[in-house]
Structure formats: C-alpha cells, structure tokens
Coordinates of N, CA and C in Angstrom, one line a residue:
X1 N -89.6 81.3 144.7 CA -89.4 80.6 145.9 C -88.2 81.1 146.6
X2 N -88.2 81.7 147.9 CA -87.5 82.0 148.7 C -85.8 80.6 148.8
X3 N -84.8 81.1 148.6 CA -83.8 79.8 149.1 C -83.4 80.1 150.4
X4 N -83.7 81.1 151.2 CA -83.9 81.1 152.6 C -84.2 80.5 153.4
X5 N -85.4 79.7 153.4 CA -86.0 78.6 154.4 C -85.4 77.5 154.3
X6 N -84.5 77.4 155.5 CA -84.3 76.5 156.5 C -85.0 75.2 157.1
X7 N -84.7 73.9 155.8 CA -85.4 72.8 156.6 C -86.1 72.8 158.0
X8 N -84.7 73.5 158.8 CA -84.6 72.6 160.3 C -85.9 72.9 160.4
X9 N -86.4 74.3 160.9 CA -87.5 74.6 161.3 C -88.7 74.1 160.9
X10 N -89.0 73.5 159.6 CA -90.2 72.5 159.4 C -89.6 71.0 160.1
X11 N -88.4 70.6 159.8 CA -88.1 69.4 161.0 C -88.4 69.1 162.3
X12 N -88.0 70.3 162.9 CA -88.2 71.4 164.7 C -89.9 70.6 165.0
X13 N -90.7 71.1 163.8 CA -92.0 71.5 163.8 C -93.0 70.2 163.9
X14 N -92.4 69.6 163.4 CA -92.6 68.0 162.3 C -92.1 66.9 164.0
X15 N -90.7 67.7 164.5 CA -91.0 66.4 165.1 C -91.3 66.4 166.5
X16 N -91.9 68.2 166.6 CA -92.7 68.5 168.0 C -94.0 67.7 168.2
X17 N -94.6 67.4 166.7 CA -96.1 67.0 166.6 C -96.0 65.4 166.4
X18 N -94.8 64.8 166.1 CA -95.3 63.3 165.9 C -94.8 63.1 167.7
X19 N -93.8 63.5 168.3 CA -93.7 63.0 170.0 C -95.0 63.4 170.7
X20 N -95.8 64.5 170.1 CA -97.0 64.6 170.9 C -98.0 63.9 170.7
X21 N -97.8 63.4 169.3 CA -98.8 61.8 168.8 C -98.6 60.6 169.3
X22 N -97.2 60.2 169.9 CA -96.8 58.9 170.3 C -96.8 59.2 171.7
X23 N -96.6 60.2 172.3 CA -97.6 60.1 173.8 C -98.4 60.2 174.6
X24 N -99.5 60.8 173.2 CA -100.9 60.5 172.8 C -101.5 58.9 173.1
X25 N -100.1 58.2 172.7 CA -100.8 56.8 172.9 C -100.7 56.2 173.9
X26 N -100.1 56.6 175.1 CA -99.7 55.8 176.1 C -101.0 56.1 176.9
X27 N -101.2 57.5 176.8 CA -102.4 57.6 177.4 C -103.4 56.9 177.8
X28 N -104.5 56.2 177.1 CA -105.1 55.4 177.6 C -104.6 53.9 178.8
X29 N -103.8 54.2 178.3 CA -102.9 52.9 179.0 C -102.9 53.6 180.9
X30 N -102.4 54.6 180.7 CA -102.5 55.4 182.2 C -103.6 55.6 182.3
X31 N -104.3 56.1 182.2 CA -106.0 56.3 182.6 C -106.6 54.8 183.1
X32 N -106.0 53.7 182.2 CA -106.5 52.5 184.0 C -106.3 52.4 184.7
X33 N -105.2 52.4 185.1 CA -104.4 52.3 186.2 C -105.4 52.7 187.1
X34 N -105.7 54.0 187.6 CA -106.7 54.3 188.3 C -108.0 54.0 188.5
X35 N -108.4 53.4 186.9 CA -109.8 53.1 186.6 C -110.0 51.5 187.4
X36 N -108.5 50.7 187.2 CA -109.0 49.4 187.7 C -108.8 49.3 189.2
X37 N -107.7 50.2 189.4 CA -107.6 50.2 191.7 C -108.7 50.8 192.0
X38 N -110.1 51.6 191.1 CA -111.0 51.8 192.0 C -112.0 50.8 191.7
X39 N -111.8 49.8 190.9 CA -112.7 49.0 190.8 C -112.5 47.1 191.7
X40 N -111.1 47.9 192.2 CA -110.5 46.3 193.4 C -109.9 45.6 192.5
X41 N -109.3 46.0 191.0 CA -108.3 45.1 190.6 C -106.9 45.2 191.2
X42 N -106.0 44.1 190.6 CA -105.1 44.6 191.4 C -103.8 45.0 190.1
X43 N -102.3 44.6 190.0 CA -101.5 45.4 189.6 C -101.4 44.7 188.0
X44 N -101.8 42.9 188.2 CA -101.6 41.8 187.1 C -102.8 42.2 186.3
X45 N -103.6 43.0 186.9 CA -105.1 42.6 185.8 C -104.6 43.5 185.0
X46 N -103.8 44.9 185.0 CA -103.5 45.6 184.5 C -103.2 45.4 183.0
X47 N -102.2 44.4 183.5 CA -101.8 43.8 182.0 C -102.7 42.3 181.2
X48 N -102.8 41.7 182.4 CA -103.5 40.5 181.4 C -105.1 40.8 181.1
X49 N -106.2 41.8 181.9 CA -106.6 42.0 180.9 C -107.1 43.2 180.2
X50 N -106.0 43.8 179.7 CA -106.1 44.9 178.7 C -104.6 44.7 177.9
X51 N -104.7 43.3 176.8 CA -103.6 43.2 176.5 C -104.3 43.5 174.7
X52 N -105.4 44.1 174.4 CA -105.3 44.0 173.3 C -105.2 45.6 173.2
X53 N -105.8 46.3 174.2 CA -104.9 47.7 174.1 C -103.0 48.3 174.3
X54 N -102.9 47.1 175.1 CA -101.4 47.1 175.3 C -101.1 47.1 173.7
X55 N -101.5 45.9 173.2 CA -101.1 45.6 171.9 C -101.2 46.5 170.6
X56 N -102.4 47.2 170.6 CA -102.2 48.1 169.4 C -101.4 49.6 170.3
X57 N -101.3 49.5 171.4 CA -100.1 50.5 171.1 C -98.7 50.3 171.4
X58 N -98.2 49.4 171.0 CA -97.1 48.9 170.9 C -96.7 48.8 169.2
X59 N -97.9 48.4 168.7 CA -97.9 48.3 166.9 C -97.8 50.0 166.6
X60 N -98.8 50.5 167.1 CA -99.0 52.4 166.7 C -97.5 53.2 166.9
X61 N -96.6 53.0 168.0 CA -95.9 53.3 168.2 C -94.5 53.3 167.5
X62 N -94.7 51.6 167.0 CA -93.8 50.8 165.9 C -93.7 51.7 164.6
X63 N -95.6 52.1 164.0 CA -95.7 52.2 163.2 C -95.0 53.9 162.8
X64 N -95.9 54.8 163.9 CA -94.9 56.5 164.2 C -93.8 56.4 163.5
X65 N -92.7 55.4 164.7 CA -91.5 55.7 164.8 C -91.1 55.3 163.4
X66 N -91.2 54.4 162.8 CA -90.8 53.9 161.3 C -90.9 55.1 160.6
X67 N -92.2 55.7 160.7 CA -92.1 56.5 159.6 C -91.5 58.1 159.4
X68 N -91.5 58.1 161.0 CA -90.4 59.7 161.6 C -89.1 59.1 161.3
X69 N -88.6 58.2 161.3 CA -87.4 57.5 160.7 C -87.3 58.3 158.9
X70 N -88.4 57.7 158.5 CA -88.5 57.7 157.4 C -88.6 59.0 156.6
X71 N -89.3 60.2 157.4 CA -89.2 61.6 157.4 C -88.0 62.1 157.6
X72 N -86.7 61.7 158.3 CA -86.0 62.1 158.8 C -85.0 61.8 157.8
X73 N -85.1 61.0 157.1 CA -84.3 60.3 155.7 C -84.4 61.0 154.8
X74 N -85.7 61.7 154.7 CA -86.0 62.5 153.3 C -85.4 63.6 153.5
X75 N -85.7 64.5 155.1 CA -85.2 65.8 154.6 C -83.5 65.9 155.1
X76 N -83.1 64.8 154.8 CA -81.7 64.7 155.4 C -81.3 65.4 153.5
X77 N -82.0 65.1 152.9 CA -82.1 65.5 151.3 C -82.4 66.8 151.1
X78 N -82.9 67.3 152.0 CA -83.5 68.9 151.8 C -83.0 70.1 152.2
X79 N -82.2 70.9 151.2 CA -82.1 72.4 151.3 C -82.9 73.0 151.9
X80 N -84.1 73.5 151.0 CA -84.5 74.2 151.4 C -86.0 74.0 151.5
X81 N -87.2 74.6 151.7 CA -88.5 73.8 151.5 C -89.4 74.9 150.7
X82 N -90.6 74.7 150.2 CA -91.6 75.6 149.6 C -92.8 75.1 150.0
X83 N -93.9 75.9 149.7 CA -95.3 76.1 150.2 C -95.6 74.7 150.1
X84 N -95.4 73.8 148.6 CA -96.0 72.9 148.2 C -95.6 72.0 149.6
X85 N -94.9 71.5 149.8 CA -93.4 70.8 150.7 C -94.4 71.2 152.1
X86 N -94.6 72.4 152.8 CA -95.1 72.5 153.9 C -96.5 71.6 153.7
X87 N -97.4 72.0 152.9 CA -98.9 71.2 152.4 C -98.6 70.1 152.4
X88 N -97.7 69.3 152.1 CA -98.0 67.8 151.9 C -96.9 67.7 153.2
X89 N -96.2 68.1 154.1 CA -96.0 67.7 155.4 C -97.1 67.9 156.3
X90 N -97.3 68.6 156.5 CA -98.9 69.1 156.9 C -100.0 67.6 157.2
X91 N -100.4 67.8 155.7 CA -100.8 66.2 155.5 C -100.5 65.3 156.0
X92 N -99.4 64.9 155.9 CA -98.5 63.8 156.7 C -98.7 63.8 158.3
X93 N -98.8 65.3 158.6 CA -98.6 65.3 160.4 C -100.5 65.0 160.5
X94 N -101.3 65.1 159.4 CA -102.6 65.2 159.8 C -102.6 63.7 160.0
X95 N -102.1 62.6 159.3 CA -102.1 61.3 159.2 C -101.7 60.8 160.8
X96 N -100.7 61.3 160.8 CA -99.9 61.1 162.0 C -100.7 61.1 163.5
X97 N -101.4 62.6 163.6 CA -101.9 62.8 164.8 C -103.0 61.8 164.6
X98 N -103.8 61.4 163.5 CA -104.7 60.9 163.6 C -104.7 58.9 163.9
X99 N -103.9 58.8 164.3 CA -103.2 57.3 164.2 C -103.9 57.2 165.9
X100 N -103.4 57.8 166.8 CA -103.6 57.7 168.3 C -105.2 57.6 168.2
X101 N -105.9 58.1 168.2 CA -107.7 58.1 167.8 C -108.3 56.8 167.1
X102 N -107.5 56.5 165.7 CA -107.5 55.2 165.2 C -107.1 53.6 166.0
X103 N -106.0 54.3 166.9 CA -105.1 53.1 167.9 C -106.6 52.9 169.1
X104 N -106.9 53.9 169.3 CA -107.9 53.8 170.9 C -108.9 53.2 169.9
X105 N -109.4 53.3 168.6 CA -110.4 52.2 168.0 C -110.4 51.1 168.5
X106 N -109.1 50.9 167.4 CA -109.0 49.1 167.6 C -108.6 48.4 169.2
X107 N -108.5 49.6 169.7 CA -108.3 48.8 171.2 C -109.5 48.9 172.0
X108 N -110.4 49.7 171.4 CA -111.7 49.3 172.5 C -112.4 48.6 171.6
X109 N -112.8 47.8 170.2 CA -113.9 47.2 170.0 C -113.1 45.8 169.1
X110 N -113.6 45.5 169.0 CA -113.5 44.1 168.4 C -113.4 44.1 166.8
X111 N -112.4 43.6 166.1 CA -112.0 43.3 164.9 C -112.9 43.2 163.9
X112 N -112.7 44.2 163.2 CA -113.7 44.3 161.5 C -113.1 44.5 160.7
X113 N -113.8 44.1 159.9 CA -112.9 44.7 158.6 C -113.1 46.8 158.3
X114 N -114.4 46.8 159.2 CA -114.6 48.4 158.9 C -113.2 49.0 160.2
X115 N -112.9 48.2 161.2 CA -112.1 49.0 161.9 C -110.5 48.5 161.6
X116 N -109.8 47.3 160.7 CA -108.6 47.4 160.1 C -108.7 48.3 159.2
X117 N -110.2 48.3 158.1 CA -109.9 49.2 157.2 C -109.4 51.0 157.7
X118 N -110.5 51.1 158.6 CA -109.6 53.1 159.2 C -108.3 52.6 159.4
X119 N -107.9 51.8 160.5 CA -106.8 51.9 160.8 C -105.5 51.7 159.5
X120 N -105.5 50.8 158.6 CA -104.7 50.7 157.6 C -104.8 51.7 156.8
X121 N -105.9 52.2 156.4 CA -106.3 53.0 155.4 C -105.6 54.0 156.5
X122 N -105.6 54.9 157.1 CA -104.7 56.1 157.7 C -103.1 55.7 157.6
X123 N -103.1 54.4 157.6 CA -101.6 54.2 157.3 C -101.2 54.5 156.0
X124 N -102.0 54.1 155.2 CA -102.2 53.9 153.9 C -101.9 55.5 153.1
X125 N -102.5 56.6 153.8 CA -102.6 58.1 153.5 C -101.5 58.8 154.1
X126 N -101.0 57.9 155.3 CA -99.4 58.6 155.7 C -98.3 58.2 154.7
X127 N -98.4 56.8 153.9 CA -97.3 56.1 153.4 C -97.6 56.9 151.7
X128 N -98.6 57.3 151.6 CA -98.6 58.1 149.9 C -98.2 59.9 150.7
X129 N -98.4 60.1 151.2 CA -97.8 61.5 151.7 C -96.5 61.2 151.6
X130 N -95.7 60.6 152.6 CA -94.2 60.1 152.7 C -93.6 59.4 151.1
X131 N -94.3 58.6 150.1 CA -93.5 58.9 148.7 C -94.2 60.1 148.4
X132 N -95.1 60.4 148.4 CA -94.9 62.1 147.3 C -93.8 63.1 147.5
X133 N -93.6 62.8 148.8 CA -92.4 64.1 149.8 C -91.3 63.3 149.2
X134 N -91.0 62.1 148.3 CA -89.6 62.0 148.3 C -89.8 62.2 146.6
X135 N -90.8 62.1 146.1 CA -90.9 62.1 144.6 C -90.8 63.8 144.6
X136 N -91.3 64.4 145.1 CA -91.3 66.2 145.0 C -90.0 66.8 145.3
X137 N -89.0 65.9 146.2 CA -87.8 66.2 146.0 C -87.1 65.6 145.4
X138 N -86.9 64.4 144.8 CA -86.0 63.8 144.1 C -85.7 64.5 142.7
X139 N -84.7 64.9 142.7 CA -83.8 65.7 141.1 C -84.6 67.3 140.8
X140 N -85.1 67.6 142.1 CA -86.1 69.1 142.0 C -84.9 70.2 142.6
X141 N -83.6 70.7 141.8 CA -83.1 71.6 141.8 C -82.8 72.6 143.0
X142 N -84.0 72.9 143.4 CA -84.2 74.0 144.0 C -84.1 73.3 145.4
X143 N -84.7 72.3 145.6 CA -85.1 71.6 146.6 C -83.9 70.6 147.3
X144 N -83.9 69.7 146.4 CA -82.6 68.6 147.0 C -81.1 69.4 146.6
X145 N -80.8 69.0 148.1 CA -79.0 68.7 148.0 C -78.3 68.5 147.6
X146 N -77.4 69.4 146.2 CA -76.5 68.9 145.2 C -75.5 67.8 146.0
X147 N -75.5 68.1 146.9 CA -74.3 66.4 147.5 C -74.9 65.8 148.2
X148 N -75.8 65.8 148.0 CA -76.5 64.3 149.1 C -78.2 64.0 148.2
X149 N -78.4 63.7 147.0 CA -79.7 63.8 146.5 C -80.2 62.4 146.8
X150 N -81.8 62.3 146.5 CA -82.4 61.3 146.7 C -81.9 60.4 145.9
X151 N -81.7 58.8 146.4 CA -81.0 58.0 145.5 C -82.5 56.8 145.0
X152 N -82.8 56.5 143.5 CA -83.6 55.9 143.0 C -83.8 54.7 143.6
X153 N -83.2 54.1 144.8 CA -83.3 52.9 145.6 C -84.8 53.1 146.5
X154 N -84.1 55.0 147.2 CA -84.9 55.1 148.2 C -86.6 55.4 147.6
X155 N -86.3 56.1 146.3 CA -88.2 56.2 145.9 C -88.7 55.1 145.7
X156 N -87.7 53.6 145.2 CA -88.6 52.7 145.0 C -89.1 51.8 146.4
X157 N -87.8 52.1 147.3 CA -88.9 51.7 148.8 C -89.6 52.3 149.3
X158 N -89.6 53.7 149.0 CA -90.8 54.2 149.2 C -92.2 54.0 148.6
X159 N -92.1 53.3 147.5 CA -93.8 53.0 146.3 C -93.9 51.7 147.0
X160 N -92.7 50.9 147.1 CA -93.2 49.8 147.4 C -93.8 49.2 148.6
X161 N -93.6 50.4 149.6 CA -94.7 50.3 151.0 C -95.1 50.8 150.6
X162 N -96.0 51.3 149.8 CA -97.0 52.3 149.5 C -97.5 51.4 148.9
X163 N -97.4 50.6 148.4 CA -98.3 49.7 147.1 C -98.4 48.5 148.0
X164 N -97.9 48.1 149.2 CA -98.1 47.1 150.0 C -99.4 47.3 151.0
X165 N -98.8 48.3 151.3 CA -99.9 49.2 152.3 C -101.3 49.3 151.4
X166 N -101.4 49.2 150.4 CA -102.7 49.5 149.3 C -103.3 48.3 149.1
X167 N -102.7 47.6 149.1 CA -102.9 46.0 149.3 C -102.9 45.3 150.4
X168 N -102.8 45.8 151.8 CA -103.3 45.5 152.7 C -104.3 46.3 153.2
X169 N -104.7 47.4 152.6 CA -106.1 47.7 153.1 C -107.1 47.1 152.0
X170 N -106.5 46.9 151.1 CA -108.1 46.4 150.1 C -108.0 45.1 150.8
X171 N -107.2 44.4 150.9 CA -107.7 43.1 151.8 C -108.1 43.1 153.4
X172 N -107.7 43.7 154.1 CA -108.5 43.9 155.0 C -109.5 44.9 155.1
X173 N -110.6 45.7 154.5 CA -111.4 46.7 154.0 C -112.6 45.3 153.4
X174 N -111.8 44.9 152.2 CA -113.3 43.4 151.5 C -113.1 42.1 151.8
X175 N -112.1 41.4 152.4 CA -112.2 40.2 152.2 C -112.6 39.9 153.8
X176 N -113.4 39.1 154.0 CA -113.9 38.7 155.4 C -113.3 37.8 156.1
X177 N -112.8 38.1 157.3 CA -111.9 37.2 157.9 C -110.3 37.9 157.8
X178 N -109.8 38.4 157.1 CA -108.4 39.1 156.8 C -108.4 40.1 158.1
X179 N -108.9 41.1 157.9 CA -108.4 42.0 159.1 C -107.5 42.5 159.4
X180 N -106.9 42.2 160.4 CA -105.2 42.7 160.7 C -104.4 42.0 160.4
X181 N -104.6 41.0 159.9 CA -103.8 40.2 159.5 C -103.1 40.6 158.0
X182 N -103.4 41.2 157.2 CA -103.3 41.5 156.1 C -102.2 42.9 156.5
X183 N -101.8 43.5 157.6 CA -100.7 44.1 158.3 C -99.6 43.0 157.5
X184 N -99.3 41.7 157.9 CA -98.0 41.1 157.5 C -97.5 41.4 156.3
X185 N -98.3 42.3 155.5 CA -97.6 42.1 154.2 C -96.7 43.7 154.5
X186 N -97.0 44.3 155.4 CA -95.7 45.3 155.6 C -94.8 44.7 155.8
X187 N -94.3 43.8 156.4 CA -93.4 43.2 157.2 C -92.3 42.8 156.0
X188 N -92.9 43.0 154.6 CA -92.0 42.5 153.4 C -91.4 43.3 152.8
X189 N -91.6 44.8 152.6 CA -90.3 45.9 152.1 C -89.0 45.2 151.9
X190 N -88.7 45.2 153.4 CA -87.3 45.0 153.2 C -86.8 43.9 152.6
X191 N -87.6 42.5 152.4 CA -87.2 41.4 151.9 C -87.5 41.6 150.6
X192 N -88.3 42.6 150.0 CA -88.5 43.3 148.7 C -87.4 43.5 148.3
X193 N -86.6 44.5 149.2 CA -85.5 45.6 148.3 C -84.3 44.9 148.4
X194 N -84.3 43.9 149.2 CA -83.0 43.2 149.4 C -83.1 42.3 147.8
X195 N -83.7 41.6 147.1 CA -84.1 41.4 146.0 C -83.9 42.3 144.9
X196 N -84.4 43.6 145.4 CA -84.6 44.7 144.0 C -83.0 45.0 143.9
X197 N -82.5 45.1 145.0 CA -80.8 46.2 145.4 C -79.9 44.9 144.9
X198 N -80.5 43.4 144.6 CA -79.6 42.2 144.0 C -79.7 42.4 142.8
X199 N -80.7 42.9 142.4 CA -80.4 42.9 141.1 C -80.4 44.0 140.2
X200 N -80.8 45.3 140.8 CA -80.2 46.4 140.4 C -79.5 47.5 141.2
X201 N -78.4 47.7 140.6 CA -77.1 48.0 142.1 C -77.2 49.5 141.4
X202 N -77.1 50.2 142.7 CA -77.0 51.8 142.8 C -76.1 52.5 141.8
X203 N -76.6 53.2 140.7 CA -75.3 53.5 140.1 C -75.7 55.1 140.3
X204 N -74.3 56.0 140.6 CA -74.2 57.7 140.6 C -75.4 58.5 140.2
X205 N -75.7 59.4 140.8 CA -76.8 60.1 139.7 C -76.7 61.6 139.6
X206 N -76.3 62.2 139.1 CA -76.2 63.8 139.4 C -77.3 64.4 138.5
X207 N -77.3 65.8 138.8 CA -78.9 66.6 138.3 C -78.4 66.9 137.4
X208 N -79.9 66.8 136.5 CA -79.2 67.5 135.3 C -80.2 67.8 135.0
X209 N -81.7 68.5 135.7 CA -82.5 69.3 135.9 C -83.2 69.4 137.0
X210 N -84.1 70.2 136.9 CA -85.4 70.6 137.7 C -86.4 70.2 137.7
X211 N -87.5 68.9 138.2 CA -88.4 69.1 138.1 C -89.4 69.8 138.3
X212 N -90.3 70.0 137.4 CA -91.4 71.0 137.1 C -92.7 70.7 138.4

C-alpha cells in the first residue's frame, strides 16, 4: 500500500457526488412550478398540493446530510486510504446517488410496505457501508491517525444505526400498516448513546496493532 494517498482527494471526490445527489432532489420540486402555471394553478397549489413530495425531500435531504456529516467524521481519522477504502466508498456514493430516484418514489405513489421497504432498505445499505468504513479504519495502522484514532464510542453509534436501520426495514418491508412509520426508530441513536456513554465512559486507547 502506497502511504502517499491523500485522503483529501477521495473527500474532494465523495463530496462532489453527494451535493450532486441533494440537488438531485430539489429537482422535481422545480419542474412544477412550470408544470402547474401551465395548467392555471396558481403560486399556493404549489405547496398545498404537492406536500408529500415537498415532504420526502425534506426527509432525503435530512437523511444525505446526516450521513456526509457522518463521512466527514470518519475520515477526519484518515491518513491515508487503500483500494479496499475507495470500494467501499464507492458503495456508499452508490447508496447515496441512489436515494434521489428512491425520494421521487415515495413522492409520486402512495405508501407500501414495497416502497418504505426500497426506500429504508437503501438507507439501510448506506448505514452498513458507513460502519464497515469506520470498522476498516478503526486501530488499522496504516490507515488511522496515530493522534486522532477512531474512539470505540464512535463504532458503537455507528452499529447501532445500523441495527436500527435493520429493524426498521424488516418492519416496514413485513408488517402491514408500519411503513414509514417504522423511520421513528432512527430518531433513537442518540437517546441510545446518551445511555451507553452513562454507563460506559471513554477511556484512552492507543494502537497496539494492525488490523488484518
């Protein structure tokens, strides 16, 4: 492995493609505008009625930006990067662009469990990309920042939206009637870790290898 490569540039890369995904979303939103003044609406129908497209892109947008937060956290950890490291960012940006496509779903048809399931299930495959990228750097020598390494707080909030997320797609995916509603259980991480961080408090961690 080269120790040449320069985060930024997969950062650069990473966060050319998720702003081109989040204004991917607005898109449809503009394309009425025109579609309803040629059909004699006027400026209010705009919004009151296309509020369930307003709505999931206001959630899609939420959801992006959390997790480019969340990307932005990990390689705040990262020296340097390797092939593996680009593949599973990759992945991640594939999840990502694919969210806008999933968003115009749920805003043009009516609530199923087959169309929460795409839409969570893609969240679902961005949130296991985002912990593998902190498990592949956490205490990997080559990879993480001898003065800034991943601290065992941050991998377990990262499993634990991931195992939430897993759990709101099997409930919205089989149980009938759940739907998006089984979204709220994102909404609990943090009341998760505020619980986990009470009762087990950050202690130091230095490397004291490589993982394989």
């Amino acid at each position: 492995m080269s120790t040449s490569r320069d985060p930024d540039r997969l950062v650069l890369f990473t966060d050319a493609v998720v702003a081109i995904a989040i204004t991917l979303l607005v898109l449809p939103l503009v394309d009425l505008v025109p579609e309803i003044k040629a059909h004699g609406g006027n400026a209010t129908s705009v919004i009151t009625e296309h509020r369930q497209e307003i709505f999931t892109f206001l959630l899609s947008f939420v959801v992006i930006a959390n997790f480019w937060m969340g990307h932005h956290r990990i390689f705040e950890h990262v020296r340097v990067y390797t092939t593996g490291v680009i593949r599973l960012n990759l992945l991640w940006l594939l999840t990502i662009v694919m969210l806008p496509f999933t968003t115009e779903i749920i805003g043009a048809f009516d609530s199923s469990r087959f169309v929460a399931g795409l839409y969570i299930g893609t969240i679902l495959v961005l949130s296991i990309c985002q912990s593998a990228l902190v498990f592949m750097v956490r205490g990997h020598r080559e990879l993480e920042a001898p003065d800034n390494p991943v601290s065992y707080r941050e991998l377990v909030g990262s499993l634990v939206l991931t195992g939430l997320t897993l759990i709101a797609f099997l409930l919205a995916s089989l149980v009938p009637g759940i739907n998006f509603y089984a979204m709220l259980l994102l909404l609990l991480p943090s009341v998760v870790m505020r619980v986990w961080r009470a009762r087990h408090p950050e202690q130091p961690r230095t490397h004291t290898g490589a993982q394989s």
